[in-house]
Protein backbone atom coordinates (compact mmCIF):
# COMPACT_ATOMS: atom_id res chain seq x y z
CA UNK A 1 0.00 0.00 0.00
CA UNK A 2 1.26 3.46 -0.89
CA UNK A 3 1.39 6.28 1.64
CA UNK A 4 -1.30 8.27 -0.20
CA UNK A 5 -3.67 5.28 -0.11
CA UNK A 6 -2.97 4.91 3.61
CA UNK A 7 -3.84 8.58 4.19
CA UNK A 8 -7.09 8.14 2.23
CA UNK A 9 -7.88 5.08 4.41
CA UNK A 10 -7.33 7.17 7.56
CA UNK A 11 -9.53 9.96 6.22
CA UNK A 12 -12.35 7.58 5.31
CA UNK A 13 -12.16 5.71 8.63
CA UNK A 14 -12.12 8.89 10.71
CA UNK A 15 -15.03 10.37 8.72
CA UNK A 16 -17.06 7.19 9.15
CA UNK A 17 -16.35 6.99 12.89
CA UNK A 18 -17.15 10.70 13.36
CA UNK A 19 -20.48 10.23 11.58
CA UNK A 20 -21.27 7.13 13.62
CA UNK A 21 -20.36 8.77 16.93
CA UNK A 22 -22.37 11.87 16.04
CA UNK A 23 -25.40 9.79 15.13
CA UNK A 24 -24.98 7.54 18.19
CA UNK A 25 -24.87 10.46 20.62
CA UNK A 26 -27.91 12.06 18.97
CA UNK A 27 -29.78 8.75 19.05
CA UNK A 28 -28.62 7.89 22.58
CA UNK A 29 -26.86 4.69 21.45
CA UNK A 30 -23.81 5.16 23.65
CA UNK A 31 -22.47 1.67 22.99
CA UNK A 32 -21.67 2.54 19.36
CA UNK A 33 -18.72 4.89 20.11
CA UNK A 34 -17.31 2.36 22.60
CA UNK A 35 -17.14 -0.24 19.82
CA UNK A 36 -16.50 2.03 16.81
CA UNK A 37 -13.51 3.97 18.16
CA UNK A 38 -11.29 1.00 19.15
CA UNK A 39 -12.31 -0.75 15.91
CA UNK A 40 -11.18 2.31 13.92
CA UNK A 41 -7.84 2.32 15.76
CA UNK A 42 -7.36 -1.36 14.83
CA UNK A 43 -8.23 -0.67 11.17
CA UNK A 44 -5.79 2.25 11.01
CA UNK A 45 -2.99 0.22 12.62
CA UNK A 46 -3.66 -2.65 10.20
CA UNK A 47 -3.48 -0.26 7.24
CA UNK A 48 -0.26 1.20 8.58
CA UNK A 49 1.39 -2.21 8.61
CA UNK A 50 0.58 -2.60 4.91
CA UNK A 51 2.43 0.60 3.96
CA UNK A 52 5.72 -0.05 2.19
CA UNK A 53 8.75 2.16 2.82
CA UNK A 54 9.60 4.60 5.57
CA UNK A 55 6.64 6.48 7.03
CA UNK A 56 8.61 8.91 9.15
CA UNK A 57 12.27 9.64 9.83
CA UNK A 58 14.38 11.97 11.97
CA UNK A 59 13.92 14.92 9.60
CA UNK A 60 10.13 14.58 9.79
CA UNK A 61 10.35 14.31 13.58
CA UNK A 62 12.53 17.41 13.81
CA UNK A 63 10.17 19.37 11.56
CA UNK A 64 7.21 18.30 13.69
CA UNK A 65 9.06 19.24 16.90
CA UNK A 66 9.88 22.71 15.60
CA UNK A 67 6.37 23.23 14.21
CA UNK A 68 4.83 22.12 17.54
CA UNK A 69 7.05 24.46 19.53
CA UNK A 70 6.28 27.43 17.28
CA UNK A 71 2.55 26.57 17.44
CA UNK A 72 2.64 26.58 21.25
CA UNK A 73 4.54 29.88 21.33
CA UNK A 74 2.18 31.60 18.88
CA UNK A 75 -0.95 30.19 20.56
CA UNK A 76 0.27 31.28 23.98
CA UNK A 77 0.89 34.85 22.84
CA UNK A 78 -2.41 35.07 20.94
CA UNK A 79 -4.24 33.38 23.81
CA UNK A 80 -2.92 35.81 26.41
CA UNK A 81 -3.89 38.75 24.18
CA UNK A 82 -7.36 37.22 23.70
CA UNK A 83 -7.88 36.66 27.43
CA UNK A 84 -6.83 40.24 28.22
CA UNK A 85 -9.04 41.78 25.51
CA UNK A 86 -12.16 39.72 26.27
CA UNK A 87 -11.67 40.02 30.04
CA UNK A 88 -11.46 43.80 29.63
CA UNK A 89 -14.81 43.78 27.84
CA UNK A 90 -16.33 41.46 30.41
CA UNK A 91 -15.03 42.85 33.67
CA UNK A 92 -14.09 46.50 33.23
CA UNK A 93 -16.64 49.00 34.53
CA UNK A 94 -16.31 51.65 31.76
CA UNK A 95 -17.05 49.05 29.06
CA UNK A 96 -19.88 47.37 30.95
CA UNK A 97 -23.47 48.02 29.77
CA UNK A 98 -25.30 50.80 31.60
CA UNK A 99 -28.62 49.86 33.17
CA UNK A 100 -31.13 52.58 33.82
CA UNK A 101 -34.73 52.47 34.95
CA UNK A 102 -37.50 54.29 36.68
CA UNK A 103 -40.77 53.46 38.41
CA UNK A 104 -43.70 55.73 37.59
CA UNK A 105 -46.97 55.91 39.51
CA UNK A 106 -49.81 55.92 36.99
CA UNK A 107 -53.06 57.91 37.25
CA UNK A 108 -54.98 54.82 38.41
CA UNK A 109 -52.51 54.25 41.29
CA UNK A 110 -50.65 51.33 39.65
CA UNK A 111 -46.91 51.46 39.19
CA UNK A 112 -45.16 51.02 35.84
CA UNK A 113 -41.51 50.20 35.26
CA UNK A 114 -39.32 51.36 32.38
CA UNK A 115 -35.81 49.96 31.99
CA UNK A 116 -33.08 50.25 29.38
CA UNK A 117 -29.68 48.66 28.88
CA UNK A 118 -27.24 50.82 26.94
CA UNK A 119 -23.95 49.87 25.37
CA UNK A 120 -20.96 50.65 27.58
CA UNK A 121 -18.20 53.03 26.62
CA UNK A 122 -15.96 55.73 27.97
CA UNK A 123 -17.15 58.59 25.77
CA UNK A 124 -19.13 60.22 28.56
CA UNK A 125 -22.17 60.29 26.26
CA UNK A 126 -25.23 58.08 26.72
CA UNK A 127 -24.58 54.88 24.77
CA UNK A 128 -26.73 53.16 22.16
CA UNK A 129 -29.75 51.42 23.71
CA UNK A 130 -29.37 47.66 23.33
CA UNK A 131 -32.64 46.65 24.92
CA UNK A 132 -35.52 48.37 26.69
CA UNK A 133 -38.78 47.35 28.31
CA UNK A 134 -41.84 48.91 29.87
CA UNK A 135 -44.11 46.99 32.22
CA UNK A 136 -47.40 48.77 32.70
CA UNK A 137 -48.23 47.31 36.10
CA UNK A 138 -45.33 45.77 37.98
CA UNK A 139 -47.59 44.51 40.75
CA UNK A 140 -49.67 42.49 38.28
CA UNK A 141 -47.14 41.31 35.71
CA UNK A 142 -48.68 38.80 33.27
CA UNK A 143 -46.95 35.81 31.68
CA UNK A 144 -46.10 37.62 28.42
CA UNK A 145 -44.58 40.54 30.31
CA UNK A 146 -42.57 38.17 32.50
CA UNK A 147 -41.18 36.43 29.40
CA UNK A 148 -40.37 39.80 27.83
CA UNK A 149 -38.67 40.87 31.08
CA UNK A 150 -36.48 37.75 31.07
CA UNK A 151 -35.63 38.25 27.37
CA UNK A 152 -34.78 41.89 28.12
CA UNK A 153 -32.04 40.85 30.54
CA UNK A 154 -30.77 38.03 28.35
CA UNK A 155 -30.54 40.11 25.17
CA UNK A 156 -29.29 43.22 26.91
CA UNK A 157 -26.40 41.46 28.61
CA UNK A 158 -25.70 38.90 25.88
CA UNK A 159 -22.60 40.61 24.46
CA UNK A 160 -21.26 41.20 27.98
CA UNK A 161 -21.78 37.58 29.00
CA UNK A 162 -20.40 36.22 25.73
CA UNK A 163 -17.16 38.16 26.22
CA UNK A 164 -16.81 36.65 29.68
CA UNK A 165 -17.45 33.15 28.32
CA UNK A 166 -14.93 33.59 25.48
CA UNK A 167 -12.30 34.94 27.91
CA UNK A 168 -12.86 32.05 30.29
CA UNK A 169 -12.79 29.47 27.48
CA UNK A 170 -9.50 30.80 26.09
CA UNK A 171 -8.06 30.91 29.62
CA UNK A 172 -8.96 27.27 30.27
CA UNK A 173 -7.54 26.26 26.88
CA UNK A 174 -4.28 28.06 27.70
CA UNK A 175 -4.08 26.42 31.12
CA UNK A 176 -4.65 23.00 29.50
CA UNK A 177 -2.02 23.74 26.84
CA UNK A 178 0.56 24.88 29.39
CA UNK A 179 -0.18 21.96 31.72
CA UNK A 180 0.09 19.41 28.89
CA UNK A 181 3.28 20.97 27.59
CA UNK A 182 4.71 21.08 31.13
CA UNK A 183 3.89 17.41 31.73
CA UNK A 184 5.56 16.30 28.49
CA UNK A 185 8.49 18.64 29.11
CA UNK A 186 9.10 17.08 32.52
CA UNK A 187 8.70 13.58 31.07
CA UNK A 188 11.25 14.14 28.30
CA UNK A 189 13.59 16.10 30.61
CA UNK A 190 13.76 13.02 32.84
CA UNK A 191 14.04 10.66 29.88
CA UNK A 192 16.96 12.43 28.18
CA UNK B 1 28.32 21.86 6.88
CA UNK B 2 28.88 20.58 3.35
CA UNK B 3 28.41 17.06 2.09
CA UNK B 4 29.30 14.97 -0.96
CA UNK B 5 26.27 12.68 -0.84
CA UNK B 6 25.14 13.59 -4.37
CA UNK B 7 28.63 12.96 -5.80
CA UNK B 8 29.12 9.67 -3.97
CA UNK B 9 25.64 8.52 -4.96
CA UNK B 10 26.28 9.42 -8.61
CA UNK B 11 29.60 7.57 -8.57
CA UNK B 12 27.76 4.44 -7.42
CA UNK B 13 24.86 5.04 -9.86
CA UNK B 14 22.46 4.90 -6.97
CA UNK B 15 19.03 6.56 -7.05
CA UNK B 16 17.78 8.77 -4.21
CA UNK B 17 15.03 6.22 -3.63
CA UNK B 18 17.55 3.40 -3.24
CA UNK B 19 19.78 5.38 -0.88
CA UNK B 20 16.74 6.37 1.19
CA UNK B 21 15.72 2.72 1.44
CA UNK B 22 19.25 1.64 2.46
CA UNK B 23 19.57 4.17 5.26
CA UNK B 24 15.93 4.02 6.37
CA UNK B 25 14.74 7.54 5.62
CA UNK B 26 12.33 9.11 3.15
CA UNK B 27 13.42 10.36 -0.28
CA UNK B 28 12.61 13.92 0.84
CA UNK B 29 15.30 13.61 3.51
CA UNK B 30 17.87 12.60 0.88
CA UNK B 31 16.85 15.60 -1.26
CA UNK B 32 17.22 17.94 1.75
CA UNK B 33 20.58 16.41 2.68
CA UNK B 34 21.93 16.80 -0.85
CA UNK B 35 20.78 20.40 -1.02
CA UNK B 36 22.48 21.08 2.32
CA UNK B 37 19.20 22.22 3.87
CA UNK B 38 19.16 19.52 6.52
CA UNK B 39 22.01 18.46 8.81
CA UNK B 40 21.74 14.79 9.77
CA UNK B 41 22.13 13.45 13.29
CA UNK B 42 25.39 11.67 14.11
CA UNK B 43 23.58 8.34 13.88
CA UNK B 44 22.21 9.07 10.41
CA UNK B 45 25.56 10.46 9.27
CA UNK B 46 27.25 7.18 10.23
CA UNK B 47 24.53 5.18 8.46
CA UNK B 48 25.22 7.20 5.30
CA UNK B 49 29.01 6.67 5.42
CA UNK B 50 28.41 2.97 6.09
CA UNK B 51 26.38 2.68 2.90
CA UNK B 52 29.08 4.42 0.84
CA UNK B 53 31.89 2.55 2.61
CA UNK B 54 33.98 5.67 3.19
CA UNK B 55 35.09 7.72 6.20
CA UNK B 56 32.92 10.43 7.73
CA UNK B 57 35.36 13.14 6.56
CA UNK B 58 34.94 11.94 2.98
CA UNK B 59 31.23 12.72 3.12
CA UNK B 60 30.82 15.63 5.52
CA UNK B 61 32.96 18.75 5.79
CA UNK B 62 32.46 21.15 8.64
CA UNK B 63 32.92 24.82 7.75
CA UNK B 64 33.51 27.12 10.69
CA UNK B 65 31.10 30.05 10.60
CA UNK B 66 32.43 33.57 11.25
CA UNK B 67 29.93 34.35 14.03
CA UNK B 68 29.93 30.80 15.25
CA UNK B 69 27.03 28.42 14.83
CA UNK B 70 24.21 28.34 17.31
CA UNK B 71 22.69 25.08 18.47
CA UNK B 72 19.37 24.34 16.80
CA UNK B 73 19.80 27.12 14.23
CA UNK B 74 19.17 24.80 11.34
CA UNK B 75 17.20 21.67 10.80
mmCIF file of C-alpha atoms in Angstrom:
data_model
loop_
_atom_site.group_PDB
_atom_site.id
_atom_site.type_symbol
_atom_site.label_atom_id
_atom_site.label_comp_id
_atom_site.label_asym_id
_atom_site.label_seq_id
_atom_site.Cartn_x
_atom_site.Cartn_y
_atom_site.Cartn_z
ATOM 1 C CA UNK A 1 0.000 0.000 0.000
ATOM 2 C CA UNK A 2 1.256 3.456 -0.894
ATOM 3 C CA UNK A 3 1.394 6.278 1.638
ATOM 4 C CA UNK A 4 -1.301 8.268 -0.198
ATOM 5 C CA UNK A 5 -3.666 5.284 -0.105
ATOM 6 C CA UNK A 6 -2.966 4.910 3.614
ATOM 7 C CA UNK A 7 -3.841 8.582 4.193
ATOM 8 C CA UNK A 8 -7.091 8.135 2.230
ATOM 9 C CA UNK A 9 -7.878 5.082 4.411
ATOM 10 C CA UNK A 10 -7.325 7.171 7.562
ATOM 11 C CA UNK A 11 -9.530 9.956 6.216
ATOM 12 C CA UNK A 12 -12.352 7.577 5.312
ATOM 13 C CA UNK A 13 -12.161 5.706 8.632
ATOM 14 C CA UNK A 14 -12.120 8.886 10.712
ATOM 15 C CA UNK A 15 -15.033 10.372 8.719
ATOM 16 C CA UNK A 16 -17.061 7.186 9.152
ATOM 17 C CA UNK A 17 -16.354 6.994 12.887
ATOM 18 C CA UNK A 18 -17.146 10.699 13.364
ATOM 19 C CA UNK A 19 -20.476 10.233 11.579
ATOM 20 C CA UNK A 20 -21.271 7.129 13.623
ATOM 21 C CA UNK A 21 -20.358 8.767 16.930
ATOM 22 C CA UNK A 22 -22.370 11.874 16.037
ATOM 23 C CA UNK A 23 -25.405 9.785 15.129
ATOM 24 C CA UNK A 24 -24.976 7.538 18.192
ATOM 25 C CA UNK A 25 -24.866 10.464 20.617
ATOM 26 C CA UNK A 26 -27.913 12.061 18.969
ATOM 27 C CA UNK A 27 -29.784 8.754 19.046
ATOM 28 C CA UNK A 28 -28.624 7.891 22.575
ATOM 29 C CA UNK A 29 -26.859 4.688 21.452
ATOM 30 C CA UNK A 30 -23.812 5.164 23.650
ATOM 31 C CA UNK A 31 -22.467 1.669 22.989
ATOM 32 C CA UNK A 32 -21.672 2.535 19.360
ATOM 33 C CA UNK A 33 -18.720 4.888 20.107
ATOM 34 C CA UNK A 34 -17.314 2.365 22.604
ATOM 35 C CA UNK A 35 -17.140 -0.240 19.819
ATOM 36 C CA UNK A 36 -16.501 2.031 16.808
ATOM 37 C CA UNK A 37 -13.513 3.968 18.158
ATOM 38 C CA UNK A 38 -11.294 0.997 19.155
ATOM 39 C CA UNK A 39 -12.308 -0.746 15.908
ATOM 40 C CA UNK A 40 -11.180 2.314 13.923
ATOM 41 C CA UNK A 41 -7.836 2.323 15.757
ATOM 42 C CA UNK A 42 -7.365 -1.360 14.833
ATOM 43 C CA UNK A 43 -8.231 -0.669 11.171
ATOM 44 C CA UNK A 44 -5.788 2.251 11.005
ATOM 45 C CA UNK A 45 -2.987 0.224 12.618
ATOM 46 C CA UNK A 46 -3.661 -2.651 10.198
ATOM 47 C CA UNK A 47 -3.481 -0.260 7.244
ATOM 48 C CA UNK A 48 -0.257 1.204 8.583
ATOM 49 C CA UNK A 49 1.386 -2.212 8.614
ATOM 50 C CA UNK A 50 0.584 -2.598 4.909
ATOM 51 C CA UNK A 51 2.431 0.597 3.963
ATOM 52 C CA UNK A 52 5.720 -0.052 2.188
ATOM 53 C CA UNK A 53 8.748 2.155 2.816
ATOM 54 C CA UNK A 54 9.596 4.596 5.566
ATOM 55 C CA UNK A 55 6.642 6.480 7.033
ATOM 56 C CA UNK A 56 8.615 8.907 9.155
ATOM 57 C CA UNK A 57 12.271 9.643 9.830
ATOM 58 C CA UNK A 58 14.383 11.969 11.973
ATOM 59 C CA UNK A 59 13.918 14.923 9.603
ATOM 60 C CA UNK A 60 10.130 14.584 9.786
ATOM 61 C CA UNK A 61 10.347 14.315 13.585
ATOM 62 C CA UNK A 62 12.531 17.412 13.815
ATOM 63 C CA UNK A 63 10.172 19.374 11.561
ATOM 64 C CA UNK A 64 7.205 18.296 13.692
ATOM 65 C CA UNK A 65 9.059 19.244 16.901
ATOM 66 C CA UNK A 66 9.880 22.714 15.603
ATOM 67 C CA UNK A 67 6.369 23.229 14.210
ATOM 68 C CA UNK A 68 4.826 22.125 17.541
ATOM 69 C CA UNK A 69 7.050 24.463 19.532
ATOM 70 C CA UNK A 70 6.281 27.431 17.284
ATOM 71 C CA UNK A 71 2.554 26.573 17.443
ATOM 72 C CA UNK A 72 2.641 26.582 21.249
ATOM 73 C CA UNK A 73 4.544 29.877 21.332
ATOM 74 C CA UNK A 74 2.175 31.598 18.876
ATOM 75 C CA UNK A 75 -0.954 30.190 20.558
ATOM 76 C CA UNK A 76 0.269 31.279 23.979
ATOM 77 C CA UNK A 77 0.894 34.848 22.843
ATOM 78 C CA UNK A 78 -2.409 35.072 20.935
ATOM 79 C CA UNK A 79 -4.243 33.382 23.815
ATOM 80 C CA UNK A 80 -2.921 35.809 26.413
ATOM 81 C CA UNK A 81 -3.889 38.753 24.177
ATOM 82 C CA UNK A 82 -7.355 37.216 23.700
ATOM 83 C CA UNK A 83 -7.875 36.656 27.428
ATOM 84 C CA UNK A 84 -6.832 40.239 28.224
ATOM 85 C CA UNK A 85 -9.040 41.779 25.507
ATOM 86 C CA UNK A 86 -12.159 39.724 26.271
ATOM 87 C CA UNK A 87 -11.667 40.024 30.038
ATOM 88 C CA UNK A 88 -11.462 43.802 29.634
ATOM 89 C CA UNK A 89 -14.808 43.782 27.837
ATOM 90 C CA UNK A 90 -16.329 41.462 30.405
ATOM 91 C CA UNK A 91 -15.032 42.845 33.666
ATOM 92 C CA UNK A 92 -14.087 46.504 33.226
ATOM 93 C CA UNK A 93 -16.635 48.998 34.534
ATOM 94 C CA UNK A 94 -16.313 51.646 31.760
ATOM 95 C CA UNK A 95 -17.049 49.048 29.063
ATOM 96 C CA UNK A 96 -19.881 47.375 30.947
ATOM 97 C CA UNK A 97 -23.468 48.017 29.774
ATOM 98 C CA UNK A 98 -25.300 50.797 31.597
ATOM 99 C CA UNK A 99 -28.618 49.855 33.166
ATOM 100 C CA UNK A 100 -31.132 52.584 33.824
ATOM 101 C CA UNK A 101 -34.732 52.466 34.945
ATOM 102 C CA UNK A 102 -37.499 54.291 36.682
ATOM 103 C CA UNK A 103 -40.768 53.464 38.407
ATOM 104 C CA UNK A 104 -43.698 55.729 37.590
ATOM 105 C CA UNK A 105 -46.965 55.914 39.508
ATOM 106 C CA UNK A 106 -49.815 55.921 36.993
ATOM 107 C CA UNK A 107 -53.064 57.914 37.250
ATOM 108 C CA UNK A 108 -54.975 54.817 38.410
ATOM 109 C CA UNK A 109 -52.514 54.248 41.289
ATOM 110 C CA UNK A 110 -50.652 51.327 39.655
ATOM 111 C CA UNK A 111 -46.908 51.457 39.195
ATOM 112 C CA UNK A 112 -45.164 51.024 35.836
ATOM 113 C CA UNK A 113 -41.510 50.196 35.263
ATOM 114 C CA UNK A 114 -39.319 51.364 32.385
ATOM 115 C CA UNK A 115 -35.811 49.962 31.994
ATOM 116 C CA UNK A 116 -33.076 50.254 29.378
ATOM 117 C CA UNK A 117 -29.681 48.661 28.883
ATOM 118 C CA UNK A 118 -27.240 50.821 26.940
ATOM 119 C CA UNK A 119 -23.948 49.869 25.373
ATOM 120 C CA UNK A 120 -20.956 50.650 27.576
ATOM 121 C CA UNK A 121 -18.198 53.033 26.624
ATOM 122 C CA UNK A 122 -15.958 55.730 27.970
ATOM 123 C CA UNK A 123 -17.146 58.589 25.770
ATOM 124 C CA UNK A 124 -19.126 60.225 28.563
ATOM 125 C CA UNK A 125 -22.173 60.288 26.257
ATOM 126 C CA UNK A 126 -25.228 58.078 26.718
ATOM 127 C CA UNK A 127 -24.579 54.877 24.774
ATOM 128 C CA UNK A 128 -26.732 53.161 22.161
ATOM 129 C CA UNK A 129 -29.754 51.415 23.715
ATOM 130 C CA UNK A 130 -29.373 47.664 23.334
ATOM 131 C CA UNK A 131 -32.635 46.646 24.924
ATOM 132 C CA UNK A 132 -35.523 48.373 26.694
ATOM 133 C CA UNK A 133 -38.783 47.347 28.306
ATOM 134 C CA UNK A 134 -41.841 48.911 29.870
ATOM 135 C CA UNK A 135 -44.114 46.995 32.218
ATOM 136 C CA UNK A 136 -47.395 48.766 32.699
ATOM 137 C CA UNK A 137 -48.234 47.314 36.099
ATOM 138 C CA UNK A 138 -45.332 45.770 37.979
ATOM 139 C CA UNK A 139 -47.589 44.510 40.751
ATOM 140 C CA UNK A 140 -49.668 42.492 38.277
ATOM 141 C CA UNK A 141 -47.140 41.308 35.706
ATOM 142 C CA UNK A 142 -48.684 38.799 33.271
ATOM 143 C CA UNK A 143 -46.950 35.813 31.677
ATOM 144 C CA UNK A 144 -46.102 37.624 28.420
ATOM 145 C CA UNK A 145 -44.578 40.537 30.310
ATOM 146 C CA UNK A 146 -42.566 38.167 32.499
ATOM 147 C CA UNK A 147 -41.175 36.431 29.400
ATOM 148 C CA UNK A 148 -40.370 39.804 27.833
ATOM 149 C CA UNK A 149 -38.665 40.867 31.079
ATOM 150 C CA UNK A 150 -36.478 37.749 31.069
ATOM 151 C CA UNK A 151 -35.629 38.245 27.367
ATOM 152 C CA UNK A 152 -34.775 41.888 28.118
ATOM 153 C CA UNK A 153 -32.037 40.852 30.543
ATOM 154 C CA UNK A 154 -30.767 38.026 28.349
ATOM 155 C CA UNK A 155 -30.543 40.109 25.172
ATOM 156 C CA UNK A 156 -29.286 43.222 26.910
ATOM 157 C CA UNK A 157 -26.399 41.465 28.615
ATOM 158 C CA UNK A 158 -25.696 38.901 25.878
ATOM 159 C CA UNK A 159 -22.597 40.612 24.464
ATOM 160 C CA UNK A 160 -21.260 41.203 27.980
ATOM 161 C CA UNK A 161 -21.780 37.577 29.001
ATOM 162 C CA UNK A 162 -20.399 36.219 25.726
ATOM 163 C CA UNK A 163 -17.164 38.161 26.220
ATOM 164 C CA UNK A 164 -16.807 36.653 29.682
ATOM 165 C CA UNK A 165 -17.446 33.146 28.318
ATOM 166 C CA UNK A 166 -14.932 33.588 25.481
ATOM 167 C CA UNK A 167 -12.298 34.941 27.907
ATOM 168 C CA UNK A 168 -12.860 32.048 30.293
ATOM 169 C CA UNK A 169 -12.787 29.465 27.477
ATOM 170 C CA UNK A 170 -9.497 30.800 26.091
ATOM 171 C CA UNK A 171 -8.060 30.912 29.616
ATOM 172 C CA UNK A 172 -8.962 27.266 30.274
ATOM 173 C CA UNK A 173 -7.538 26.260 26.882
ATOM 174 C CA UNK A 174 -4.284 28.063 27.702
ATOM 175 C CA UNK A 175 -4.076 26.421 31.123
ATOM 176 C CA UNK A 176 -4.651 23.000 29.499
ATOM 177 C CA UNK A 177 -2.017 23.742 26.838
ATOM 178 C CA UNK A 178 0.564 24.878 29.391
ATOM 179 C CA UNK A 179 -0.179 21.957 31.723
ATOM 180 C CA UNK A 180 0.094 19.407 28.887
ATOM 181 C CA UNK A 181 3.283 20.974 27.592
ATOM 182 C CA UNK A 182 4.713 21.083 31.127
ATOM 183 C CA UNK A 183 3.891 17.414 31.728
ATOM 184 C CA UNK A 184 5.557 16.302 28.490
ATOM 185 C CA UNK A 185 8.490 18.636 29.106
ATOM 186 C CA UNK A 186 9.103 17.078 32.525
ATOM 187 C CA UNK A 187 8.704 13.578 31.067
ATOM 188 C CA UNK A 188 11.254 14.142 28.303
ATOM 189 C CA UNK A 189 13.590 16.098 30.609
ATOM 190 C CA UNK A 190 13.761 13.024 32.835
ATOM 191 C CA UNK A 191 14.036 10.657 29.880
ATOM 192 C CA UNK A 192 16.963 12.428 28.177
ATOM 193 C CA UNK B 1 28.318 21.862 6.881
ATOM 194 C CA UNK B 2 28.879 20.575 3.355
ATOM 195 C CA UNK B 3 28.414 17.061 2.093
ATOM 196 C CA UNK B 4 29.297 14.967 -0.961
ATOM 197 C CA UNK B 5 26.269 12.679 -0.843
ATOM 198 C CA UNK B 6 25.137 13.592 -4.371
ATOM 199 C CA UNK B 7 28.630 12.962 -5.798
ATOM 200 C CA UNK B 8 29.117 9.666 -3.970
ATOM 201 C CA UNK B 9 25.641 8.523 -4.965
ATOM 202 C CA UNK B 10 26.275 9.419 -8.615
ATOM 203 C CA UNK B 11 29.603 7.569 -8.571
ATOM 204 C CA UNK B 12 27.762 4.437 -7.422
ATOM 205 C CA UNK B 13 24.856 5.037 -9.859
ATOM 206 C CA UNK B 14 22.455 4.896 -6.971
ATOM 207 C CA UNK B 15 19.032 6.555 -7.047
ATOM 208 C CA UNK B 16 17.780 8.767 -4.212
ATOM 209 C CA UNK B 17 15.033 6.223 -3.634
ATOM 210 C CA UNK B 18 17.552 3.395 -3.244
ATOM 211 C CA UNK B 19 19.778 5.385 -0.878
ATOM 212 C CA UNK B 20 16.739 6.366 1.190
ATOM 213 C CA UNK B 21 15.724 2.722 1.442
ATOM 214 C CA UNK B 22 19.249 1.645 2.459
ATOM 215 C CA UNK B 23 19.573 4.173 5.265
ATOM 216 C CA UNK B 24 15.935 4.015 6.368
ATOM 217 C CA UNK B 25 14.741 7.536 5.618
ATOM 218 C CA UNK B 26 12.330 9.107 3.145
ATOM 219 C CA UNK B 27 13.419 10.364 -0.279
ATOM 220 C CA UNK B 28 12.614 13.921 0.844
ATOM 221 C CA UNK B 29 15.295 13.614 3.512
ATOM 222 C CA UNK B 30 17.868 12.600 0.882
ATOM 223 C CA UNK B 31 16.852 15.597 -1.257
ATOM 224 C CA UNK B 32 17.223 17.941 1.747
ATOM 225 C CA UNK B 33 20.583 16.411 2.680
ATOM 226 C CA UNK B 34 21.928 16.798 -0.851
ATOM 227 C CA UNK B 35 20.776 20.401 -1.015
ATOM 228 C CA UNK B 36 22.478 21.078 2.323
ATOM 229 C CA UNK B 37 19.197 22.223 3.873
ATOM 230 C CA UNK B 38 19.162 19.524 6.520
ATOM 231 C CA UNK B 39 22.006 18.460 8.807
ATOM 232 C CA UNK B 40 21.740 14.792 9.774
ATOM 233 C CA UNK B 41 22.125 13.454 13.286
ATOM 234 C CA UNK B 42 25.390 11.673 14.106
ATOM 235 C CA UNK B 43 23.581 8.345 13.879
ATOM 236 C CA UNK B 44 22.208 9.072 10.407
ATOM 237 C CA UNK B 45 25.559 10.457 9.269
ATOM 238 C CA UNK B 46 27.254 7.180 10.225
ATOM 239 C CA UNK B 47 24.535 5.175 8.464
ATOM 240 C CA UNK B 48 25.220 7.202 5.303
ATOM 241 C CA UNK B 49 29.007 6.673 5.418
ATOM 242 C CA UNK B 50 28.406 2.970 6.087
ATOM 243 C CA UNK B 51 26.385 2.681 2.896
ATOM 244 C CA UNK B 52 29.083 4.418 0.840
ATOM 245 C CA UNK B 53 31.890 2.548 2.615
ATOM 246 C CA UNK B 54 33.976 5.674 3.190
ATOM 247 C CA UNK B 55 35.088 7.716 6.203
ATOM 248 C CA UNK B 56 32.923 10.430 7.726
ATOM 249 C CA UNK B 57 35.361 13.136 6.557
ATOM 250 C CA UNK B 58 34.938 11.941 2.976
ATOM 251 C CA UNK B 59 31.232 12.723 3.116
ATOM 252 C CA UNK B 60 30.823 15.627 5.524
ATOM 253 C CA UNK B 61 32.955 18.746 5.789
ATOM 254 C CA UNK B 62 32.464 21.154 8.644
ATOM 255 C CA UNK B 63 32.919 24.818 7.749
ATOM 256 C CA UNK B 64 33.506 27.116 10.689
ATOM 257 C CA UNK B 65 31.101 30.055 10.604
ATOM 258 C CA UNK B 66 32.432 33.571 11.248
ATOM 259 C CA UNK B 67 29.935 34.352 14.027
ATOM 260 C CA UNK B 68 29.928 30.798 15.252
ATOM 261 C CA UNK B 69 27.033 28.423 14.832
ATOM 262 C CA UNK B 70 24.209 28.339 17.313
ATOM 263 C CA UNK B 71 22.691 25.082 18.466
ATOM 264 C CA UNK B 72 19.366 24.345 16.797
ATOM 265 C CA UNK B 73 19.804 27.118 14.228
ATOM 266 C CA UNK B 74 19.172 24.800 11.337
ATOM 267 C CA UNK B 75 17.196 21.675 10.801
#
